[in-house]
mmCIF file of N, CA, C and O in Angstrom:
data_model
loop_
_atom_site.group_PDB
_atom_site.id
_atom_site.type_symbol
_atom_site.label_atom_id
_atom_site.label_comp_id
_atom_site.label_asym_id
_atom_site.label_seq_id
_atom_site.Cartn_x
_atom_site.Cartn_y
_atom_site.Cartn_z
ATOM 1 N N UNK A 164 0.829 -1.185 0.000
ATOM 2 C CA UNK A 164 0.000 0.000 0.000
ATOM 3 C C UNK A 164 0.876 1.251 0.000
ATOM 4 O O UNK A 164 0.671 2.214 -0.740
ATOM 5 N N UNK A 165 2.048 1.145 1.051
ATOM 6 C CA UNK A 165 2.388 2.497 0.618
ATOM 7 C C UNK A 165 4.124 2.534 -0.289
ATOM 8 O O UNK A 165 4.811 3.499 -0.625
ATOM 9 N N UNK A 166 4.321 1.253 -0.421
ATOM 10 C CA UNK A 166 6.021 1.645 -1.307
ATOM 11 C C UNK A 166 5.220 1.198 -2.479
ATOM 12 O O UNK A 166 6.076 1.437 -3.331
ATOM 13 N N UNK A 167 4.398 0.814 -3.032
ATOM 14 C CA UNK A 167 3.990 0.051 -4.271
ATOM 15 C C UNK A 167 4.452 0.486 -5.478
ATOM 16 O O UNK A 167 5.156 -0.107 -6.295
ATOM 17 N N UNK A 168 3.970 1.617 -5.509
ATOM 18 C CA UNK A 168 4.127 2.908 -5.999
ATOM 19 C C UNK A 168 5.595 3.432 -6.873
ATOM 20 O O UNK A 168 5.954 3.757 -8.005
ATOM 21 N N UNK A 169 6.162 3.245 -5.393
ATOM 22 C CA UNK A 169 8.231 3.679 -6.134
ATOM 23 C C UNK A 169 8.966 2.075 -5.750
ATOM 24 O O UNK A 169 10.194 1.998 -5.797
ATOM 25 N N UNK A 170 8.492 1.364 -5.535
ATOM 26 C CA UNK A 170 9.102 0.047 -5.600
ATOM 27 C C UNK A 170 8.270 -1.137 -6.483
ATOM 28 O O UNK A 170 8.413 -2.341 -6.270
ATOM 29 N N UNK A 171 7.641 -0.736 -7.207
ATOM 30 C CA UNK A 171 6.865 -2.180 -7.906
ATOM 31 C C UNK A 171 8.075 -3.399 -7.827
ATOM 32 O O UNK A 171 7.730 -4.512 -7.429
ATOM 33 N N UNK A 172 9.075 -3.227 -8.100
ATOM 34 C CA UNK A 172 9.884 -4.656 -7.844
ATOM 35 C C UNK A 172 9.470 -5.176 -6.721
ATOM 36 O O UNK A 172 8.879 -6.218 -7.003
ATOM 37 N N UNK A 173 9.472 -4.962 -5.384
ATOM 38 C CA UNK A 173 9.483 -5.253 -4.305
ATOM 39 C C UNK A 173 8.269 -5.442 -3.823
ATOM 40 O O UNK A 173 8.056 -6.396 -3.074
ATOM 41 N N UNK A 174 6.951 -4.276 -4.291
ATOM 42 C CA UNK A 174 5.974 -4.342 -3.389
ATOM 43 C C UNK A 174 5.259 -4.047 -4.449
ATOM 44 O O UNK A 174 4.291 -3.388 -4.068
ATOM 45 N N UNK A 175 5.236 -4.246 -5.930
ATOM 46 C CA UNK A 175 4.105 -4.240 -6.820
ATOM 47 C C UNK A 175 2.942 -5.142 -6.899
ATOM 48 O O UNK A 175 1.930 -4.980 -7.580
ATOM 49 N N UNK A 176 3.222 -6.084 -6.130
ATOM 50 C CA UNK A 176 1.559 -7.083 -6.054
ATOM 51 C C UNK A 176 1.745 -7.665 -4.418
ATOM 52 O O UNK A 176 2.844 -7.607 -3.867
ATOM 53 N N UNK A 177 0.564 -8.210 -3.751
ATOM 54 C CA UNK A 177 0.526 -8.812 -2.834
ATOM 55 C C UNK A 177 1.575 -9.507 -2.714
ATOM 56 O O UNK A 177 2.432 -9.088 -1.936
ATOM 57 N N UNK A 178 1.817 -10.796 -3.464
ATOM 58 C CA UNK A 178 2.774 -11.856 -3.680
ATOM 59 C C UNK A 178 4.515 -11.353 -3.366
ATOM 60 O O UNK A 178 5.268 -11.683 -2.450
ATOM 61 N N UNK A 179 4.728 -10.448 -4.526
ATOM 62 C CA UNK A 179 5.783 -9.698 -4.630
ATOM 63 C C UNK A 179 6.332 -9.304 -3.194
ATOM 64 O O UNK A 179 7.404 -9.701 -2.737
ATOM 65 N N UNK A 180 5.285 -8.319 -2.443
ATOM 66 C CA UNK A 180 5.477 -7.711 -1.239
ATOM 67 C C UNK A 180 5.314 -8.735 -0.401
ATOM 68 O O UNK A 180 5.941 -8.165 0.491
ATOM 69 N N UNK A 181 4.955 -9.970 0.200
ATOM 70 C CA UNK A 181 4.939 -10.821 0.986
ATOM 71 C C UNK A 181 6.683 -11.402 0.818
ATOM 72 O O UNK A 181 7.408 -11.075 1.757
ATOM 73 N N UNK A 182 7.131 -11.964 0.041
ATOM 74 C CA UNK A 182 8.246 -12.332 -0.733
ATOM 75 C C UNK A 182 9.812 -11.241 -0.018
ATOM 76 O O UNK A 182 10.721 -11.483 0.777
ATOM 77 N N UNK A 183 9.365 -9.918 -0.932
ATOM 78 C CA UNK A 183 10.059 -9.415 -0.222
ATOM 79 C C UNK A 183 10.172 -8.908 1.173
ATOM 80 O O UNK A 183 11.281 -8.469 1.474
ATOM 81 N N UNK A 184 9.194 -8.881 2.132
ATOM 82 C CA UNK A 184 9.061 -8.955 3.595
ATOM 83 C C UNK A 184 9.464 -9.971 4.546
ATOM 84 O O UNK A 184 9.778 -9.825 5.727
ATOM 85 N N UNK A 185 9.392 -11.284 3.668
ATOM 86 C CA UNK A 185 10.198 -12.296 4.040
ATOM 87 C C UNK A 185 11.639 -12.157 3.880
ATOM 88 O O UNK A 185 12.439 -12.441 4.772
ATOM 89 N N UNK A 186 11.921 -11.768 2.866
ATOM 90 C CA UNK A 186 13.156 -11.443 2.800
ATOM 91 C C UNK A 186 14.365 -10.866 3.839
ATOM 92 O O UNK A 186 15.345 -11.315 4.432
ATOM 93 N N UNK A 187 13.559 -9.407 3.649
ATOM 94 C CA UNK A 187 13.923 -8.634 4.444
ATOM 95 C C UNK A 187 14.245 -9.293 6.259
ATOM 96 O O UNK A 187 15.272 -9.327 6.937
ATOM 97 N N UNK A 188 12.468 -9.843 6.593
ATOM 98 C CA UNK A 188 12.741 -10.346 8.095
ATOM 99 C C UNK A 188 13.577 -11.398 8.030
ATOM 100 O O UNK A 188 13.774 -11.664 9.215
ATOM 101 N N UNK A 189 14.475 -12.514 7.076
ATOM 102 C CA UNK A 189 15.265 -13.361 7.266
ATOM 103 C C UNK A 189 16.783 -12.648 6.978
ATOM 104 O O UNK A 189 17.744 -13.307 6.581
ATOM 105 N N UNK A 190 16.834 -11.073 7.269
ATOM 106 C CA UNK A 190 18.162 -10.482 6.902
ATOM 107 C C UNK A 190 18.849 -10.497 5.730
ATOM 108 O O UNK A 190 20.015 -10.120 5.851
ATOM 109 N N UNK A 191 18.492 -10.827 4.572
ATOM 110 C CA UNK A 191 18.511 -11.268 3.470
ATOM 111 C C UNK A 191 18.522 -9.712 2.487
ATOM 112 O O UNK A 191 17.519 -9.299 1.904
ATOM 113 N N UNK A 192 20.032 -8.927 2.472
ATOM 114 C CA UNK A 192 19.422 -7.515 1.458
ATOM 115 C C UNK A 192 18.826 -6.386 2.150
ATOM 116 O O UNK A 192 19.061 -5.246 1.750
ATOM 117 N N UNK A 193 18.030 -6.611 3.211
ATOM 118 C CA UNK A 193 17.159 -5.924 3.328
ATOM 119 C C UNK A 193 17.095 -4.318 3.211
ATOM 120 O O UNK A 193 16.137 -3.627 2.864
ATOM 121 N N UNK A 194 18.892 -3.771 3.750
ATOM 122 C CA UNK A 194 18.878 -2.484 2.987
ATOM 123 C C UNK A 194 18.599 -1.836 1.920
ATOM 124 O O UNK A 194 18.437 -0.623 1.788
ATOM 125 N N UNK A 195 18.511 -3.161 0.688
ATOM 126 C CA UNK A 195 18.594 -2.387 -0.532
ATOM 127 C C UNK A 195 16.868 -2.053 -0.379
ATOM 128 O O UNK A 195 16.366 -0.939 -0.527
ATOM 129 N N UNK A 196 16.439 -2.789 -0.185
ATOM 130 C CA UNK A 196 14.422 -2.921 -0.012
ATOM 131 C C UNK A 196 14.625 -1.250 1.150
ATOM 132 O O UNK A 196 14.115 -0.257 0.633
ATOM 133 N N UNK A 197 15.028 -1.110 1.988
ATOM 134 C CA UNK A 197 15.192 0.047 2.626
ATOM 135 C C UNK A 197 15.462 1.705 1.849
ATOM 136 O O UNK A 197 14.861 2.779 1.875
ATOM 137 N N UNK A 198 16.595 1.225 1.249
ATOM 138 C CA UNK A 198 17.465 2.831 0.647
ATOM 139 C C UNK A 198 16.347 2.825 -0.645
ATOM 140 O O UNK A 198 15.803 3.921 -0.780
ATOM 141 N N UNK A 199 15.983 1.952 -1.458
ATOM 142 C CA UNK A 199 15.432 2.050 -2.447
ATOM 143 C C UNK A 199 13.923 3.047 -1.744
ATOM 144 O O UNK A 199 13.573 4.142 -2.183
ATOM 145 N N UNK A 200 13.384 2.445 -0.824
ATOM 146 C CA UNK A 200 12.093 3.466 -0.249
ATOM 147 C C UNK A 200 12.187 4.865 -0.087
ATOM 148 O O UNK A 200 11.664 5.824 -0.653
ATOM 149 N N UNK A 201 13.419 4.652 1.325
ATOM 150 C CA UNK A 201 13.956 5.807 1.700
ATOM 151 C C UNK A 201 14.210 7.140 0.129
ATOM 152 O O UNK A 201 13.415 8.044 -0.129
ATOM 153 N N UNK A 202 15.401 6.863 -0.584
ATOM 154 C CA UNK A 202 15.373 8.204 -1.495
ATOM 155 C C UNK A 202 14.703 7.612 -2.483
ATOM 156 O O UNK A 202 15.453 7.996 -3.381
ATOM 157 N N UNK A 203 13.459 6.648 -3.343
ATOM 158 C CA UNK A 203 13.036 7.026 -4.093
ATOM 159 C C UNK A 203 13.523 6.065 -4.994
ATOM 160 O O UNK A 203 14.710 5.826 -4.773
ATOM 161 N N UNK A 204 12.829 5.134 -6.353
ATOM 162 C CA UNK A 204 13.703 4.389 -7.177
ATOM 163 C C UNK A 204 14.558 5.108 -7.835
ATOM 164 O O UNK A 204 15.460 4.555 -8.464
ATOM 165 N N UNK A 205 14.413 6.567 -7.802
ATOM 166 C CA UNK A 205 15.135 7.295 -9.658
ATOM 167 C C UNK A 205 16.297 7.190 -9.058
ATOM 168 O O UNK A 205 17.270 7.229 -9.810
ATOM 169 N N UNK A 206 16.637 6.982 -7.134
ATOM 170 C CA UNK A 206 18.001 7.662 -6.929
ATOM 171 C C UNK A 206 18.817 6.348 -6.572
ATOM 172 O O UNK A 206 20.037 6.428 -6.715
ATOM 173 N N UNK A 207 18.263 5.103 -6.108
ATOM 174 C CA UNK A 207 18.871 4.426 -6.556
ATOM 175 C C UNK A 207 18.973 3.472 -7.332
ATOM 176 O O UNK A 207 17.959 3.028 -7.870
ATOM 177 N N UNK A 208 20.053 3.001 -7.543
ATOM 178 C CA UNK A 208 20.610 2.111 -8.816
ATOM 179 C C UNK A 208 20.056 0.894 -8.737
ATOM 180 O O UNK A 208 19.652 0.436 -9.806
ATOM 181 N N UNK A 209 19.934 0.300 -7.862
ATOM 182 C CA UNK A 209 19.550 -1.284 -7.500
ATOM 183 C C UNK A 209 18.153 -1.866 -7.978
ATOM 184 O O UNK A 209 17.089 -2.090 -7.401
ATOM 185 N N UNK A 210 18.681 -2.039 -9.482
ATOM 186 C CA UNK A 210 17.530 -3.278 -10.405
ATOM 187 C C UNK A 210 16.510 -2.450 -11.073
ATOM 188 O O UNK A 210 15.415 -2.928 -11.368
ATOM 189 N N UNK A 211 16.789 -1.367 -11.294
ATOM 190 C CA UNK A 211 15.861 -0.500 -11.820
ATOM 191 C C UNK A 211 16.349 -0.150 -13.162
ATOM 192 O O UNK A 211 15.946 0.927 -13.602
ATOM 193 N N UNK A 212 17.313 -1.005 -14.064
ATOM 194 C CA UNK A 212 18.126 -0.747 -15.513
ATOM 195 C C UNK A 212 18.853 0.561 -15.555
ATOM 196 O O UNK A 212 18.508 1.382 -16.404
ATOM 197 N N UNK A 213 19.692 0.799 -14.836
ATOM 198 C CA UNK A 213 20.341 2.004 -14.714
ATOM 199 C C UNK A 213 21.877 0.630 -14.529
ATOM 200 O O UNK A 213 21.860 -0.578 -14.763
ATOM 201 N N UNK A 214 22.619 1.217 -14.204
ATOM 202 C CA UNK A 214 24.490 0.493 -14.655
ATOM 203 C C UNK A 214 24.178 0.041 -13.204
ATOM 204 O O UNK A 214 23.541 0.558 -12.287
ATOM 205 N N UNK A 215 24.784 -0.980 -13.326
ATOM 206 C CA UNK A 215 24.585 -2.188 -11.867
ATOM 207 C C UNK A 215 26.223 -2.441 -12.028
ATOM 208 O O UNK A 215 26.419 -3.047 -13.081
ATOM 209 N N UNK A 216 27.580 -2.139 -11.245
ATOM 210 C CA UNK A 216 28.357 -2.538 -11.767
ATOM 211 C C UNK A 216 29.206 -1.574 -12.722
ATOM 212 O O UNK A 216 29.381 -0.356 -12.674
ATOM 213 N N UNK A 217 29.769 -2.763 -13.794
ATOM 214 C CA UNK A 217 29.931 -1.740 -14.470
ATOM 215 C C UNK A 217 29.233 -2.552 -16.132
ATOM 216 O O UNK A 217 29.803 -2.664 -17.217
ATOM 217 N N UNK A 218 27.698 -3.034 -15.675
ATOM 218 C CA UNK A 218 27.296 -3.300 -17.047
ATOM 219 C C UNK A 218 25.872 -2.565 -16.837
ATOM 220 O O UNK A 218 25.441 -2.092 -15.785
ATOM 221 N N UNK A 219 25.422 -2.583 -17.753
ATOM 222 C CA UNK A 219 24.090 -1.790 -17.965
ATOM 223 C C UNK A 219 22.546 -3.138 -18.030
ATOM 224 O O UNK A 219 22.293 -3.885 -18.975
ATOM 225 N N UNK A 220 21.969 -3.056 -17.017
ATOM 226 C CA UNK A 220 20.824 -3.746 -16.659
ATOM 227 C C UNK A 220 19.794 -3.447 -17.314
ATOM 228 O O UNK A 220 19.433 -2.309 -17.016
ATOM 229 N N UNK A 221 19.085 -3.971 -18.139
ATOM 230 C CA UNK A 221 17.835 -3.606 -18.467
ATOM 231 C C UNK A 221 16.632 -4.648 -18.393
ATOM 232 O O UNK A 221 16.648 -5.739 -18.963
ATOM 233 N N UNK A 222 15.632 -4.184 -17.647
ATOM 234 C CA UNK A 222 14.688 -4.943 -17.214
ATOM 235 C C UNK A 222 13.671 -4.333 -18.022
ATOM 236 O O UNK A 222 13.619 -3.156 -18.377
ATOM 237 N N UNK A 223 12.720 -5.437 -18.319
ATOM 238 C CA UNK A 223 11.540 -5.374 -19.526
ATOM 239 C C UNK A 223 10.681 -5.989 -18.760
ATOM 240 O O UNK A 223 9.879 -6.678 -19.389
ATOM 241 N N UNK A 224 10.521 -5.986 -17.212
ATOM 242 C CA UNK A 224 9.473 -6.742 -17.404
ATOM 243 C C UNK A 224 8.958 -5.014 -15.963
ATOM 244 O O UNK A 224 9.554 -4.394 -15.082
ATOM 245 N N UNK A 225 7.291 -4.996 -16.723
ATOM 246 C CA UNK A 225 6.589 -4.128 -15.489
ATOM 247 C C UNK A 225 6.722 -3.747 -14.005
ATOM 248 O O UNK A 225 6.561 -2.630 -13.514
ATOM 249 N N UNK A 226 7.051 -4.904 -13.384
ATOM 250 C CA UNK A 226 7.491 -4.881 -11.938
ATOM 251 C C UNK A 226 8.658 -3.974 -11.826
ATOM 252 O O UNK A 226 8.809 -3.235 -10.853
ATOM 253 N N UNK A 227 9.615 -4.040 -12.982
ATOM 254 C CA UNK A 227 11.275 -3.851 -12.612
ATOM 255 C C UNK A 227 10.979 -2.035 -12.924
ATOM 256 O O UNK A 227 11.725 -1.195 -12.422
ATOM 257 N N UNK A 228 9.787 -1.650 -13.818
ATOM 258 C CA UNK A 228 9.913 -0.405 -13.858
ATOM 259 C C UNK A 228 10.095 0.793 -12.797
ATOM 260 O O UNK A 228 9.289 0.829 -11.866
ATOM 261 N N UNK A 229 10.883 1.563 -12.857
ATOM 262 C CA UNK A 229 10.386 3.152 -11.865
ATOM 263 C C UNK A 229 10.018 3.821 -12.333
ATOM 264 O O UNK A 229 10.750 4.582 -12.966
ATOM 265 N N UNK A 230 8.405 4.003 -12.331
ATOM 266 C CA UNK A 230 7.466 5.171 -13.228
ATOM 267 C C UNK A 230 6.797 6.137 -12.145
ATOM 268 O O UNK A 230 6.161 7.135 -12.485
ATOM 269 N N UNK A 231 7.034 5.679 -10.521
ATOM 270 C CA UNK A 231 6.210 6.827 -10.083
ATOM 271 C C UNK A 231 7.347 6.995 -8.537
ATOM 272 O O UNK A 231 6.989 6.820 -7.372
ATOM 273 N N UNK A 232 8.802 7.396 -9.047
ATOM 274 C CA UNK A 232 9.684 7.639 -7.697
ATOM 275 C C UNK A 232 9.230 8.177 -6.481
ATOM 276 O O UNK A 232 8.640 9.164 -6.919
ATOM 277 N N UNK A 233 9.088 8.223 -5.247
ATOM 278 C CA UNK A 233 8.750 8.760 -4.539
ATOM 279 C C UNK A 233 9.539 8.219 -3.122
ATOM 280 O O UNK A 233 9.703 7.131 -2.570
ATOM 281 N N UNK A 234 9.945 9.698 -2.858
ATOM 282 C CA UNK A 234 11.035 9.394 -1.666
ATOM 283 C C UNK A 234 10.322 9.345 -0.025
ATOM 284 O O UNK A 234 9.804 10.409 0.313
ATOM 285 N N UNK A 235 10.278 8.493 0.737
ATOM 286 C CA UNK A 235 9.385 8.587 1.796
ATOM 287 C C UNK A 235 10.259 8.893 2.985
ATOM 288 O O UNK A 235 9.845 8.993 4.140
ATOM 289 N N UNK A 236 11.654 9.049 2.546
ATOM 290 C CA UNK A 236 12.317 9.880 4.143
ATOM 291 C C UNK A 236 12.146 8.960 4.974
ATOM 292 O O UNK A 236 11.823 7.801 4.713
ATOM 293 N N UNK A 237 12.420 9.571 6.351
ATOM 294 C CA UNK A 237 12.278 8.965 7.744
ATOM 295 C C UNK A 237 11.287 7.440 7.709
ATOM 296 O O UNK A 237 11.628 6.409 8.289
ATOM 297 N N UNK A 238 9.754 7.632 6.725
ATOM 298 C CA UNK A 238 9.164 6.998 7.311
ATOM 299 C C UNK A 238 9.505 5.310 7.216
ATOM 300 O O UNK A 238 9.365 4.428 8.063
ATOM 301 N N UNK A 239 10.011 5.262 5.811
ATOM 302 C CA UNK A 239 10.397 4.070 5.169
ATOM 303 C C UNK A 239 11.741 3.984 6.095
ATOM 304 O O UNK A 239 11.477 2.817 6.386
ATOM 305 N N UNK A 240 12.755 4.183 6.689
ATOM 306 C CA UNK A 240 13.474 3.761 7.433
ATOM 307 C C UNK A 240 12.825 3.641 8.873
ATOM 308 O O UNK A 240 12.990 2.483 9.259
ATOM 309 N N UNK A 241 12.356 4.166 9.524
ATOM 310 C CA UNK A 241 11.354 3.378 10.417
ATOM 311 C C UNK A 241 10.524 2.502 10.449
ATOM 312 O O UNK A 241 10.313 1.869 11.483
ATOM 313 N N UNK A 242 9.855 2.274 9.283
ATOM 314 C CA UNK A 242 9.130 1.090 9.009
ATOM 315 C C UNK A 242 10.007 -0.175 8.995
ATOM 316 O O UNK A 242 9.909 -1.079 9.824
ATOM 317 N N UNK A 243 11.019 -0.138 7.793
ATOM 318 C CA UNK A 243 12.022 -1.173 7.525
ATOM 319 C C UNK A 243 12.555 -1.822 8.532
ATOM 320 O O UNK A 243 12.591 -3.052 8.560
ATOM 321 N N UNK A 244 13.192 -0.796 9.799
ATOM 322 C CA UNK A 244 13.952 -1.343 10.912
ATOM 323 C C UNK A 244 13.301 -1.668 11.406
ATOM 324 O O UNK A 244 13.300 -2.895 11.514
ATOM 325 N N UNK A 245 12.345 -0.995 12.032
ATOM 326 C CA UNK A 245 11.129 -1.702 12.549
ATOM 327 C C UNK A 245 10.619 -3.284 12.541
ATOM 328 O O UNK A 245 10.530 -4.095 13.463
ATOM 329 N N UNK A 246 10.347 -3.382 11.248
ATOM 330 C CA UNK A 246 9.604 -4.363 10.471
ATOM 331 C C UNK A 246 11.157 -5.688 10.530
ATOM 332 O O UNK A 246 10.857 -6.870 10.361
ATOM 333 N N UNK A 247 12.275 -5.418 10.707
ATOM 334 C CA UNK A 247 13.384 -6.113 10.363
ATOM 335 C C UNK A 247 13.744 -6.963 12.193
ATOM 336 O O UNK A 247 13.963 -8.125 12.535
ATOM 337 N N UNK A 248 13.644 -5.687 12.925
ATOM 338 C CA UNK A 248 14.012 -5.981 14.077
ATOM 339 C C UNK A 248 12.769 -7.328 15.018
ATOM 340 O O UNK A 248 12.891 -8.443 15.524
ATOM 341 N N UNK A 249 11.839 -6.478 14.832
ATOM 342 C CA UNK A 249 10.447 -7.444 15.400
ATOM 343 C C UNK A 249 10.284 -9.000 14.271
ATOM 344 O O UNK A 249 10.014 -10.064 14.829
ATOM 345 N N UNK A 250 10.417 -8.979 13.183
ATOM 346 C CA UNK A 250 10.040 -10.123 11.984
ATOM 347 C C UNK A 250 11.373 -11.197 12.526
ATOM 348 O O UNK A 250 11.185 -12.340 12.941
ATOM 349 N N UNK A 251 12.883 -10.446 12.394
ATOM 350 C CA UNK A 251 14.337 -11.727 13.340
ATOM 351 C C UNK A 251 13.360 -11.749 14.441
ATOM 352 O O UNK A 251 12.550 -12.668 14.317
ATOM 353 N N UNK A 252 13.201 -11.030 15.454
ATOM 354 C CA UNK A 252 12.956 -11.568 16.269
ATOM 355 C C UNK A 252 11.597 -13.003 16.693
ATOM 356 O O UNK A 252 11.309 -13.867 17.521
ATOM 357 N N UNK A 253 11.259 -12.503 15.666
ATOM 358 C CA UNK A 253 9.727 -13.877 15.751
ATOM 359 C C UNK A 253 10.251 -15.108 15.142
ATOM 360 O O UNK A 253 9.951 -16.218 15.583
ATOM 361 N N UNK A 254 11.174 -14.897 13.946
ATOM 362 C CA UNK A 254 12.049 -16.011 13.441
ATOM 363 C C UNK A 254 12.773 -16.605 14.168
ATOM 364 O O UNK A 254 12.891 -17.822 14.027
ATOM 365 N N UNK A 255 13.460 -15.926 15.148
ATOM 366 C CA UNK A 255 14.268 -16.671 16.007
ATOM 367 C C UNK A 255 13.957 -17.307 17.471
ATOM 368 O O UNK A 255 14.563 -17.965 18.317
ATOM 369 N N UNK A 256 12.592 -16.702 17.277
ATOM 370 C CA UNK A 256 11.873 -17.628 18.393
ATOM 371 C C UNK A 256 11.008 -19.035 18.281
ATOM 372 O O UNK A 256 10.551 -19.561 19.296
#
């Protein structure tokens, strides 16, 4: 509901966003799912066909697009840690 928007990779369908939430709570990346919220897809590089490296990525498929960037600041890093710290912790119980 609210990264959908500037992350369709991550959180463009139910499925997608379950997937990557798992992710994230098994420590798995989870910064990039973070910084990507935080400033916005246009600003970073990670899987959005901009130079990964030093080769040039291009993704064709809808999910991988950034058509509506939007930087959410503070809130998306509070959510993330949030969501990272409490999710290990239920895993590891």
């Amino acid at each position: 509901i609210f990264f959908g928007e500037n992350d369709p990779m991550h959180f463009g369908n139910l499925q997608v966003a379950l997937v990557s939430l798992f992710r994230a709570a098994t420590l798995d990346d989870w910064t990039d799912i973070m910084y990507i919220n935080i400033l916005g897809c246009d600003h970073w590089e990670y899987g959005y066909g901009r130079s990964y490296g030093h080769e040039f990525v291009n993704k064709k498929s809808d999910l991988a697009n950034c058509n509506h960037p939007e930087a959410w600041g503070w809130f998306a890093a509070v959510y993330m840690v949030t969501f990272v710290v409490l999710g290990a912790l239920v895993l590891l119980t």
